[in-house]
PDB file of C-alpha atoms in Angstrom:
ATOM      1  CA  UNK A   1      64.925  66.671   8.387  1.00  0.00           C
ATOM      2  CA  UNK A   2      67.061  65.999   4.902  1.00  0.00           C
ATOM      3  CA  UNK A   3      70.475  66.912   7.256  1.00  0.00           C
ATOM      4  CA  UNK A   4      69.138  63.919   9.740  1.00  0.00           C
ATOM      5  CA  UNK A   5      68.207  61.846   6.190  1.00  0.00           C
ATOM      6  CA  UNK A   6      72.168  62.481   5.611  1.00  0.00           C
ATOM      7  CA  UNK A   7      73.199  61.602   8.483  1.00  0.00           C
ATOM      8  CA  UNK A   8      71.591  58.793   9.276  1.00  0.00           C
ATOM      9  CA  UNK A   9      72.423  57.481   5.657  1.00  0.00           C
ATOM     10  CA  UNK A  10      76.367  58.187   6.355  1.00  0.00           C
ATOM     11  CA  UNK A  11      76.464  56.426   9.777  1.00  0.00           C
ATOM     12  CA  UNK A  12      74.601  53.312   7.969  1.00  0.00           C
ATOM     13  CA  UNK A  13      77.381  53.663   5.110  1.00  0.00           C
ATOM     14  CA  UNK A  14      80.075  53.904   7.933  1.00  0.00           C
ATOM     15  CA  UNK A  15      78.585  51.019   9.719  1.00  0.00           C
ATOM     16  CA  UNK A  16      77.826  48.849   7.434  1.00  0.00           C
ATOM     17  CA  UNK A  17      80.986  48.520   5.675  1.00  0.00           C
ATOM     18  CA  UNK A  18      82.777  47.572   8.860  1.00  0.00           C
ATOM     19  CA  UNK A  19      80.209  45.255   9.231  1.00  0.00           C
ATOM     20  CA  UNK A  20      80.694  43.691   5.839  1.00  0.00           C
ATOM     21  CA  UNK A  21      84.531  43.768   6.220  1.00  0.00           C
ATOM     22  CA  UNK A  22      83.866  41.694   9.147  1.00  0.00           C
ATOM     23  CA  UNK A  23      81.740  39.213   7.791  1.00  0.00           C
ATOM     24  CA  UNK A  24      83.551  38.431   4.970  1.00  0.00           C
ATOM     25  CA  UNK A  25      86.913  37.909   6.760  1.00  0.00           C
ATOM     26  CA  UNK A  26      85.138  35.684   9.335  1.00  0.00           C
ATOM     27  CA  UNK A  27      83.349  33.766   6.820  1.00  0.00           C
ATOM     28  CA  UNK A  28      86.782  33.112   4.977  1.00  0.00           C
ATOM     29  CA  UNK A  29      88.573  31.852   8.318  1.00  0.00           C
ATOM     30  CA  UNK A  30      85.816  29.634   9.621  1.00  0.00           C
ATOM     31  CA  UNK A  31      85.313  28.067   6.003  1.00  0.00           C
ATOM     32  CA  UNK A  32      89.157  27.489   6.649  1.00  0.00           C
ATOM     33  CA  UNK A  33      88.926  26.336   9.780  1.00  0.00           C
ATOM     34  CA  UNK A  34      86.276  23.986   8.952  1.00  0.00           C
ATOM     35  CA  UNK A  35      88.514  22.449   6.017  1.00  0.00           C
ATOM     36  CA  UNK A  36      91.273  22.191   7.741  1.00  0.00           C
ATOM     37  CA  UNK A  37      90.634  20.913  11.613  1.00  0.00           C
ATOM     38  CA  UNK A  38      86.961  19.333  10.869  1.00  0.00           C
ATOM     39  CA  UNK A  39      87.289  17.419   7.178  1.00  0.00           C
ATOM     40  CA  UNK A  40      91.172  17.131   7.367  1.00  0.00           C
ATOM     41  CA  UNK A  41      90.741  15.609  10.483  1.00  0.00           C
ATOM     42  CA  UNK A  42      92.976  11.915  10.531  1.00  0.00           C
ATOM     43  CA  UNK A  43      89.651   9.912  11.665  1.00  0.00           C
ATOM     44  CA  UNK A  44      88.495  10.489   7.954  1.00  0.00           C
ATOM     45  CA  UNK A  45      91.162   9.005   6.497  1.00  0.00           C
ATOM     46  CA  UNK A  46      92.663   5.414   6.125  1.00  0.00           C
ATOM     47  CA  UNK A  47      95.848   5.150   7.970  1.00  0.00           C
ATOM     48  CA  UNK A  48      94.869   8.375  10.539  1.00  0.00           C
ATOM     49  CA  UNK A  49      96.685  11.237   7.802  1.00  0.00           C
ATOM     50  CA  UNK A  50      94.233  13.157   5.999  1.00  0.00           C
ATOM     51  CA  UNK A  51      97.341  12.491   3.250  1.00  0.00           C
ATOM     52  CA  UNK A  52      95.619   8.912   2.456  1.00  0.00           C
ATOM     53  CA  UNK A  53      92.332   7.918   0.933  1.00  0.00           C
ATOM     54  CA  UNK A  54      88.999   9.212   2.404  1.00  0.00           C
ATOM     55  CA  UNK A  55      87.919   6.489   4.470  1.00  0.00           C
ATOM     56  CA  UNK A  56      84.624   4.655   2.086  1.00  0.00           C
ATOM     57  CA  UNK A  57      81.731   7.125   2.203  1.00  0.00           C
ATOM     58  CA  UNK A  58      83.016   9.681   4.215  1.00  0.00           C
ATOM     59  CA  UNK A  59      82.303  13.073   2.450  1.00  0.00           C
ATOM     60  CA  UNK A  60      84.329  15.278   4.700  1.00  0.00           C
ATOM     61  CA  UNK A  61      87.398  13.888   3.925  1.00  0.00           C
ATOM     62  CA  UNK A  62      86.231  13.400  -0.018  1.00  0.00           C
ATOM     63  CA  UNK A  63      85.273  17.780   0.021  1.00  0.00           C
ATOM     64  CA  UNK A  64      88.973  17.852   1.516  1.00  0.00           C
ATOM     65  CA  UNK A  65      90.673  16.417  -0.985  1.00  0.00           C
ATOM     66  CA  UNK A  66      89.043  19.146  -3.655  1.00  0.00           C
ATOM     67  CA  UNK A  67      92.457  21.240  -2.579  1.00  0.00           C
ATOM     68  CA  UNK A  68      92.825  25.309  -1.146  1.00  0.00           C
ATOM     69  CA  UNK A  69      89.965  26.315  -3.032  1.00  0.00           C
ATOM     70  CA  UNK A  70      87.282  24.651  -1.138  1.00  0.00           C
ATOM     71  CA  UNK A  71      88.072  26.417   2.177  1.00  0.00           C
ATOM     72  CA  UNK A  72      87.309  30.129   0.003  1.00  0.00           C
ATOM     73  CA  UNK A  73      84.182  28.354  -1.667  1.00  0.00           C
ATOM     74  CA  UNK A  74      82.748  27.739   2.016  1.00  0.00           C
ATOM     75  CA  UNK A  75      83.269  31.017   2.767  1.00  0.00           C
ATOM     76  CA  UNK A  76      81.135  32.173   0.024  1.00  0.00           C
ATOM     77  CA  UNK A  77      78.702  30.134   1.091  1.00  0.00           C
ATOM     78  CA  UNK A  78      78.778  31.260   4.382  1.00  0.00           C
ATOM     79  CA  UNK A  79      78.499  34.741   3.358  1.00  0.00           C
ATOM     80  CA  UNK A  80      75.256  34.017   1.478  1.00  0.00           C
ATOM     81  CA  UNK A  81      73.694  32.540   4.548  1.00  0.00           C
ATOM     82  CA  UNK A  82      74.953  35.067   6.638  1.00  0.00           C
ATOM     83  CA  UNK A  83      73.929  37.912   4.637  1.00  0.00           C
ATOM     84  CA  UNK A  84      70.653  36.334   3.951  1.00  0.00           C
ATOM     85  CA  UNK A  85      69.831  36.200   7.575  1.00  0.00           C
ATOM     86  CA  UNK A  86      70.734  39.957   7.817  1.00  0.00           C
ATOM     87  CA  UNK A  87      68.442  40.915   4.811  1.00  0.00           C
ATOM     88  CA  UNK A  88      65.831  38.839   6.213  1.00  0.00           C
ATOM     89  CA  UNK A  89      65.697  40.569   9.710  1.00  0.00           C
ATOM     90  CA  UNK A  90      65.995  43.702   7.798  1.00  0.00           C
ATOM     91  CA  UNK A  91      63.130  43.885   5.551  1.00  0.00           C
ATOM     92  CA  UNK A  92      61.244  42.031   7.868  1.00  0.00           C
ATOM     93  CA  UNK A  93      61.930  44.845  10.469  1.00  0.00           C
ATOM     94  CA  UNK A  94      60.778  47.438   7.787  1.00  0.00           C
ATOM     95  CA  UNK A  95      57.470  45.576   7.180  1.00  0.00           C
ATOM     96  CA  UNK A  96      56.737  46.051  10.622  1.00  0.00           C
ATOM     97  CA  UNK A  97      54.897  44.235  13.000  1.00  0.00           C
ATOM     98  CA  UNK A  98      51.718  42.718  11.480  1.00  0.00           C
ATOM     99  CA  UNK A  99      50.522  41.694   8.352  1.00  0.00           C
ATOM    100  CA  UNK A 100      51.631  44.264   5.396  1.00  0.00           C
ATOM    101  CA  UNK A 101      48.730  43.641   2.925  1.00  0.00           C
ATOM    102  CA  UNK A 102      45.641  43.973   6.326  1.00  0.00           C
ATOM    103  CA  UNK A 103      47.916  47.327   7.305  1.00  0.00           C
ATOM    104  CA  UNK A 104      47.622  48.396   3.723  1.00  0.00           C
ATOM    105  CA  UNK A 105      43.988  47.882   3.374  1.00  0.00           C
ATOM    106  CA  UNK A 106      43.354  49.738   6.857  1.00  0.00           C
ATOM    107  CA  UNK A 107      45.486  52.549   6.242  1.00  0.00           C
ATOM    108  CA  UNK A 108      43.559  53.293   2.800  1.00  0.00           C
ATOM    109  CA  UNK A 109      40.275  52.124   4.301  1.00  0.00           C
ATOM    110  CA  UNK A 110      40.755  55.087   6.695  1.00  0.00           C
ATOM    111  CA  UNK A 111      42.064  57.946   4.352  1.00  0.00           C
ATOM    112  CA  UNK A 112      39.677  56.725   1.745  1.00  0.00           C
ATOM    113  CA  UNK A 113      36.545  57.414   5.010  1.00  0.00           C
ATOM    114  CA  UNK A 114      38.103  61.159   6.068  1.00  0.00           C
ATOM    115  CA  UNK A 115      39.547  59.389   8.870  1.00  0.00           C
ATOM    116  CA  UNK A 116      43.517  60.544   9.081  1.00  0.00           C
ATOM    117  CA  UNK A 117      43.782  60.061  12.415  1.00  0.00           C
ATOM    118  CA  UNK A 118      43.029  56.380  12.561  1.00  0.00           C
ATOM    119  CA  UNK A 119      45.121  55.778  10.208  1.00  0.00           C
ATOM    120  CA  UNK A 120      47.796  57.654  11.987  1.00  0.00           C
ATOM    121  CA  UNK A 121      46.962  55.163  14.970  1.00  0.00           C
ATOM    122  CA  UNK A 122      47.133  52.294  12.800  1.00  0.00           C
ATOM    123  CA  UNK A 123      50.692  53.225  11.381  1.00  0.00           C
ATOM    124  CA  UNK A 124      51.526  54.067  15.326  1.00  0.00           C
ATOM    125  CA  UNK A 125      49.991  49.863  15.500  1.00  0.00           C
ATOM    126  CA  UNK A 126      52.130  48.893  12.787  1.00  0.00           C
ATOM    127  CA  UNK A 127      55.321  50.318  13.569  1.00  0.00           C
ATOM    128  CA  UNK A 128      58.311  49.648  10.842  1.00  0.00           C
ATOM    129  CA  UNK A 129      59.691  51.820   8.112  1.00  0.00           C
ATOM    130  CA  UNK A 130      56.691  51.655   5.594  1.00  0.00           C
ATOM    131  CA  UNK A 131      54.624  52.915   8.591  1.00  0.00           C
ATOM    132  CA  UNK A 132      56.701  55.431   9.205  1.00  0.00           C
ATOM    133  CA  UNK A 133      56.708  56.401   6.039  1.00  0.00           C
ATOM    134  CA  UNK A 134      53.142  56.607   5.466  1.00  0.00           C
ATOM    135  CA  UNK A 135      52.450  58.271   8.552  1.00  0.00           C
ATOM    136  CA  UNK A 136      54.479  60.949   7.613  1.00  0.00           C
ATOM    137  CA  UNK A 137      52.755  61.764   4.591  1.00  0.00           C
ATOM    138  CA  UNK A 138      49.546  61.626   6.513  1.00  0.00           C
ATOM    139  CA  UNK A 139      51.105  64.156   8.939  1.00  0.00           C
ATOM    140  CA  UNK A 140      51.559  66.393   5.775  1.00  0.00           C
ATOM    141  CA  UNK A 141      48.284  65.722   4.796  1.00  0.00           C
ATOM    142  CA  UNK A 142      47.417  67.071   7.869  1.00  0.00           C
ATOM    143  CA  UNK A 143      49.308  70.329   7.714  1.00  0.00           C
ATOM    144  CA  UNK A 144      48.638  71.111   4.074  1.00  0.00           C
ATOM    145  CA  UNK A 145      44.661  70.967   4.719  1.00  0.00           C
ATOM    146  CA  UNK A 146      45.009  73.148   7.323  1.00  0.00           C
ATOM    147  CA  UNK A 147      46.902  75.526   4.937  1.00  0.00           C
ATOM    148  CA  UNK A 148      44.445  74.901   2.314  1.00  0.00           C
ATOM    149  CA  UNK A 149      47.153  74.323  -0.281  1.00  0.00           C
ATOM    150  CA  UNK A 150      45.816  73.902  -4.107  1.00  0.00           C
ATOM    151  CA  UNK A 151      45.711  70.019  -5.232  1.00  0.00           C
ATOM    152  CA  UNK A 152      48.693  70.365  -6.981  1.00  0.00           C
ATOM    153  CA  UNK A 153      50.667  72.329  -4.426  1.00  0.00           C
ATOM    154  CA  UNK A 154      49.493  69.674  -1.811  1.00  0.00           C
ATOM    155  CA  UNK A 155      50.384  66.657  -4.281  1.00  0.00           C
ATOM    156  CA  UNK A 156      53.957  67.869  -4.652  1.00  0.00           C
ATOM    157  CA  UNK A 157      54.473  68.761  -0.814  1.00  0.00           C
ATOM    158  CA  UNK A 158      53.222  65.163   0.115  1.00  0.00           C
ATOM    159  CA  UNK A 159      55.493  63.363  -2.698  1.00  0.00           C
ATOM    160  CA  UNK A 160      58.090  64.987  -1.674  1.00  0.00           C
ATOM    161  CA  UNK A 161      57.721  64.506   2.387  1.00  0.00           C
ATOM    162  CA  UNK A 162      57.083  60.593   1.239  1.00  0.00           C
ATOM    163  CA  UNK A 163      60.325  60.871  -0.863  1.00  0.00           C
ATOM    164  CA  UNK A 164      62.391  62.846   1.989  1.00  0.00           C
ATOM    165  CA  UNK A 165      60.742  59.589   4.729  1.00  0.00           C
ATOM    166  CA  UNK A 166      61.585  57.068   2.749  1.00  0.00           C
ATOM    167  CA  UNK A 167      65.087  58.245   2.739  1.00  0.00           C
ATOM    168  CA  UNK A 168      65.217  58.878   6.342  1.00  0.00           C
ATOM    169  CA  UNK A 169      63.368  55.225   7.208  1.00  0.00           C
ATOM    170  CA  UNK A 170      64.727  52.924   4.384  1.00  0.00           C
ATOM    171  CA  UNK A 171      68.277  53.203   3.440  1.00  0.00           C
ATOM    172  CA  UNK A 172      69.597  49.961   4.452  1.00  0.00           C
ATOM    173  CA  UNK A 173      67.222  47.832   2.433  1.00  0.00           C
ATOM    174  CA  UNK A 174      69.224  47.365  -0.331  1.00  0.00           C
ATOM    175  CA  UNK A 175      72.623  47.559   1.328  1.00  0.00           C
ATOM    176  CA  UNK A 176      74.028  44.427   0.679  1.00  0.00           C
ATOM    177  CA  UNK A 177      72.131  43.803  -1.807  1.00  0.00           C
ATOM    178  CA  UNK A 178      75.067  44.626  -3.759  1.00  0.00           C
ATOM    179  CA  UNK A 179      76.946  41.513  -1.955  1.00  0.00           C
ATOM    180  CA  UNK A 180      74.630  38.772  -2.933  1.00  0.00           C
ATOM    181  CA  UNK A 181      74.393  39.868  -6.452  1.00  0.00           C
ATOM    182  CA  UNK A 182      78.363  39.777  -6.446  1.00  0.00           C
ATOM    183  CA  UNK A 183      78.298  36.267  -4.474  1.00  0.00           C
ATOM    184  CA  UNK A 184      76.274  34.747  -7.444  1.00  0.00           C
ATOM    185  CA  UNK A 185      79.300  35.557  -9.557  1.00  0.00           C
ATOM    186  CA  UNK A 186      81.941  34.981  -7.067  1.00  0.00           C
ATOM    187  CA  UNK A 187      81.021  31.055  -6.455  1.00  0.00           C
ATOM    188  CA  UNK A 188      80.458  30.248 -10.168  1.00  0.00           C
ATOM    189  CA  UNK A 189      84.218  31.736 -10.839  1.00  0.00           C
ATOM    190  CA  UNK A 190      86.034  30.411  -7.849  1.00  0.00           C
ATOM    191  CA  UNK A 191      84.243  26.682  -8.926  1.00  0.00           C
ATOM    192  CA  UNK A 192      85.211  27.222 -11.863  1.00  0.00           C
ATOM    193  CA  UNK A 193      88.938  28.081 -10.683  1.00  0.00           C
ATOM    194  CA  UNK A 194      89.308  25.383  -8.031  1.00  0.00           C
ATOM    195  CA  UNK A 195      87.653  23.002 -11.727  1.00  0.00           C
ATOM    196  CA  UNK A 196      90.617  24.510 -13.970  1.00  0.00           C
ATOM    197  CA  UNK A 197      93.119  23.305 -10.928  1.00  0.00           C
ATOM    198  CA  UNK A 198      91.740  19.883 -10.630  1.00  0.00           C
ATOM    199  CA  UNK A 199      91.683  19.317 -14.172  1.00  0.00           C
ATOM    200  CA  UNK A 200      95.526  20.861 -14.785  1.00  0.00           C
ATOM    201  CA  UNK A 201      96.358  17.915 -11.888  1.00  0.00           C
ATOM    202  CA  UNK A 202      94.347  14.994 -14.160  1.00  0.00           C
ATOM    203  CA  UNK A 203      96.104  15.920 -17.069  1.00  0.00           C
ATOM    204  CA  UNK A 204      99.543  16.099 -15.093  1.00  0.00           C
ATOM    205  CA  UNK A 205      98.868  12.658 -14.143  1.00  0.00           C
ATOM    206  CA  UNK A 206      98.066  11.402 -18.456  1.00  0.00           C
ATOM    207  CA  UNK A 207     100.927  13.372 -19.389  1.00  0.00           C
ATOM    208  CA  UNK A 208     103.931  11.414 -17.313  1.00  0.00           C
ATOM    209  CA  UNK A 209     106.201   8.938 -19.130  1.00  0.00           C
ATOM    210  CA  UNK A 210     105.064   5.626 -19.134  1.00  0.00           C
ATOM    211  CA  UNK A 211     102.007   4.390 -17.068  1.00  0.00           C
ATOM    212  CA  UNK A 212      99.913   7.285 -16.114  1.00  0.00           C
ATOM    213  CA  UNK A 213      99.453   7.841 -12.179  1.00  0.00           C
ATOM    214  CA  UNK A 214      95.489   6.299 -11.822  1.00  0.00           C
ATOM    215  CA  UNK A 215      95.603   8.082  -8.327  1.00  0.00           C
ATOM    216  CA  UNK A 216      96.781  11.259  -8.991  1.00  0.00           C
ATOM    217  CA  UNK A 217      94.515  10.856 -12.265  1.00  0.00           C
ATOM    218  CA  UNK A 218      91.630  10.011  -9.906  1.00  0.00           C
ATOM    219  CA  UNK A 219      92.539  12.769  -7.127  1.00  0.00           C
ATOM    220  CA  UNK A 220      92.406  15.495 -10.171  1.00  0.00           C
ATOM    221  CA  UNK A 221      89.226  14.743 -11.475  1.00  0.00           C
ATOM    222  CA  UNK A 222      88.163  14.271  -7.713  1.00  0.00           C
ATOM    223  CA  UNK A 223      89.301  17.750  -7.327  1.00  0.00           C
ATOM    224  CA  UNK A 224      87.565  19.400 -10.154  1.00  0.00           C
ATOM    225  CA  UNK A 225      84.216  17.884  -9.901  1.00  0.00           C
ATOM    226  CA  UNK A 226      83.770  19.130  -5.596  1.00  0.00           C
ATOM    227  CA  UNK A 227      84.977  22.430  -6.690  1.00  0.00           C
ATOM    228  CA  UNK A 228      82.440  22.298  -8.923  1.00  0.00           C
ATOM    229  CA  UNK A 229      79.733  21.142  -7.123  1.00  0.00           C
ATOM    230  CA  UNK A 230      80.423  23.362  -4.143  1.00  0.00           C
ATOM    231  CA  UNK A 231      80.502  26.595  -6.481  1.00  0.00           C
ATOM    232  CA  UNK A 232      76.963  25.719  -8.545  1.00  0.00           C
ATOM    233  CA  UNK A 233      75.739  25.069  -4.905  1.00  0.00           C
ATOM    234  CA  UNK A 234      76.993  28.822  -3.147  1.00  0.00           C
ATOM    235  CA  UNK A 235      75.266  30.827  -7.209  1.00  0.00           C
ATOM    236  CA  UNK A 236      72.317  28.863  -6.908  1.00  0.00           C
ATOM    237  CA  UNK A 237      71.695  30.113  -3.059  1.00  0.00           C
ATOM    238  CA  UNK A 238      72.891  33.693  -3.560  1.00  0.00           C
ATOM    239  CA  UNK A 239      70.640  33.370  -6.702  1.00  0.00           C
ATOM    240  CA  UNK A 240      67.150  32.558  -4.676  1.00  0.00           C
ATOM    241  CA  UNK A 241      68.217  34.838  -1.631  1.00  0.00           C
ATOM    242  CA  UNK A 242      68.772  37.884  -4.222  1.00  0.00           C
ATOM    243  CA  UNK A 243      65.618  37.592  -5.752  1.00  0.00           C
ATOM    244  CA  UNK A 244      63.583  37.018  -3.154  1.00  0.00           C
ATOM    245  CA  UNK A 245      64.820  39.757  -1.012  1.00  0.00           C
ATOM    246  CA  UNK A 246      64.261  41.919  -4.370  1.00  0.00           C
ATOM    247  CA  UNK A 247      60.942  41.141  -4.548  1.00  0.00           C
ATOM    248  CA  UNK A 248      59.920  41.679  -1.049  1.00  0.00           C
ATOM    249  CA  UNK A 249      62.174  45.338  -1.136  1.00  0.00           C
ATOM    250  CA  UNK A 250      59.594  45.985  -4.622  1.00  0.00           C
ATOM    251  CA  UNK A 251      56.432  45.508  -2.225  1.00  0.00           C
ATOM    252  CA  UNK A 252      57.866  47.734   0.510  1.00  0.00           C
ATOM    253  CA  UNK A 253      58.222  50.195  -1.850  1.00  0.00           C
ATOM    254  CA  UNK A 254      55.292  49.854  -4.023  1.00  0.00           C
ATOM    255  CA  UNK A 255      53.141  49.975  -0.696  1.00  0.00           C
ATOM    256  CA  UNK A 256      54.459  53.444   0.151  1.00  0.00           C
ATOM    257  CA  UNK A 257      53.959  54.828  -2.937  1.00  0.00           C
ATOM    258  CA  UNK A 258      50.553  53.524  -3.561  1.00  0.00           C
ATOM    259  CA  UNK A 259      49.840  54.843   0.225  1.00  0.00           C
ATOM    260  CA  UNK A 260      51.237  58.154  -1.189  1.00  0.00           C
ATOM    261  CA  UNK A 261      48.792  58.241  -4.354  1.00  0.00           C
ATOM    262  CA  UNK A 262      45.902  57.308  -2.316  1.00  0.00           C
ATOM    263  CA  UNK A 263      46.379  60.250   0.580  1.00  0.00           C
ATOM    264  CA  UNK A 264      46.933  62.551  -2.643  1.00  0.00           C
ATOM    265  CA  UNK A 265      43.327  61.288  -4.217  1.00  0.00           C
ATOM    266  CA  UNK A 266      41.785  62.169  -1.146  1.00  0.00           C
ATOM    267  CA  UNK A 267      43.123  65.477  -0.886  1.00  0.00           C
ATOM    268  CA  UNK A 268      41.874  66.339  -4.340  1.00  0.00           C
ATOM    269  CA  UNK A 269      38.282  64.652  -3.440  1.00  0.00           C
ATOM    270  CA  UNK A 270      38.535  67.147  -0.710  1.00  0.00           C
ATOM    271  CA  UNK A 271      39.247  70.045  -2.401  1.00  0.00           C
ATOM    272  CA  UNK A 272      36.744  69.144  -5.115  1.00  0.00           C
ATOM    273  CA  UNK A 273      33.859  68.775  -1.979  1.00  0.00           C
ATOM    274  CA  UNK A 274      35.230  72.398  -0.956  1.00  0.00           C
ATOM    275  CA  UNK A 275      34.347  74.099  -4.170  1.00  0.00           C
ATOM    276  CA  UNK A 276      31.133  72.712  -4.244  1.00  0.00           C
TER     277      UNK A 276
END
């Protein structure tokens, strides 16, 4: 069982780091490919040259003229969303198929009423990695009341078959977690780059001899202020997305382990009724 756990964890490792490779190099090229062919397009300019003015209102061609770091800001931003999507499926996936909290209160509703099987049935209902879990600890339950196993003996053998399940059934919730934490940095500091750049142009433009150049002045401050804009935007997503999926990976796990505690409790009830 733990040399399938280690498996199963190193092909998700190997896996999902040519996944993420993938995603992030995609990401960068379409947010290029978007800046370049789709907002640099002529029609969005005056004159047909995406050299000249953004035609009045036209916000493609005014995001375009924030300069190279835009195109690596919507790839950020793409690799939130993307990423997002793949958490969501994930944990979603884990959950299982119905409601978690109903599942919950069946599962314990059975083990609390002596009835293991049923809620072996209901985790078979479920499906997902918390119901795998769970069942697997009722499966031990199982096995160490047919050994007749001391309380404490059976509490540490069913811990540790909910630890060595959780391992096996849950090791890519949190695997890119790592990404969106890192993407909350990343767009604040590539903003903040493509802000410094904009602002180095402005100043440029004050510093020449004799009249200073109002459109270059104009472009730079242009320049600074979508960089800006477009990095808050891609922290503030990866921001809600991290904590969110944070929060529902806490409940997954909170649900096994108070599924653990309660098969445990009845064991000792058990025991206690066998004395007597």
């Amino acid at each position: 069982m733990a040399n399938a756990a280690t498996a199963k964890k190193e092909g998700g490792l190997i896996g999902g780091s040519a996944f993420s490779g993938l995603v992030i190099v995609l990401c960068i090229f379409i947010g290029w490919l978007l800046w370049n062919f789709l907002m640099g397009a002529g029609s969005n300019f005056e004159g047909g040259v995406n050299t000249g003015h953004p035609l009045p209102g036209n916000y493609l061609a005014m995001v375009y003229k924030g300069g190279p770091i835009v195109p690596v800001l919507m790839g950020l931003l793409l690799m939130v969303i993307v990423f997002s999507f793949e958490r969501f499926f994930v944990i979603s996936k884990a959950a299982g198929t119905g409601n978690l909290d109903k599942f919950m209160a069946k599962v314990q509703g059975n083990v609390n009423t002596g009835d293991i099987d049923g809620a072996i049935a209901t985790c078979d209902t479920q499906k997902g990695s918390v119901a795998n879990a769970i069942k697997a600890a009722l499966i031990k339950y199982q096995e160490v009341k047919k050994e007749g196993f001391d309380s404490e003996t059976a509490a540490d053998k069913i811990h540790a078959e909910i630890e060595e399940a959780t391992s096996l059934e849950m090791p890519m919730l949190e695997k890119h977690m790592t990404i969106l934490s890192t993407l909350v940095s990343l767009g604040t500091l590539a903003g903040l780059l493509g802000t410094v750049t904009g602002m180095i142009k402005a100043f440029g433009a004050l510093a020449s001899s004799g009249t200073p150049d109002q459109a270059m002045l104009a472009n730079g401050i242009s320049e600074a202020l979508i960089n800006t804009a477009t990095g808050i935007s891609t922290s503030a997503l990866a921001i809600i997305t991290y904590n969110l999926f944070t929060s529902k990976i806490d409940t997954l796990t909170y649900s096994i382990d108070e599924a653990g505690s309660t098969i445990v409790n009845t064991y000792r009830r058990f025991k206690g009724n066998a004395k007597n």
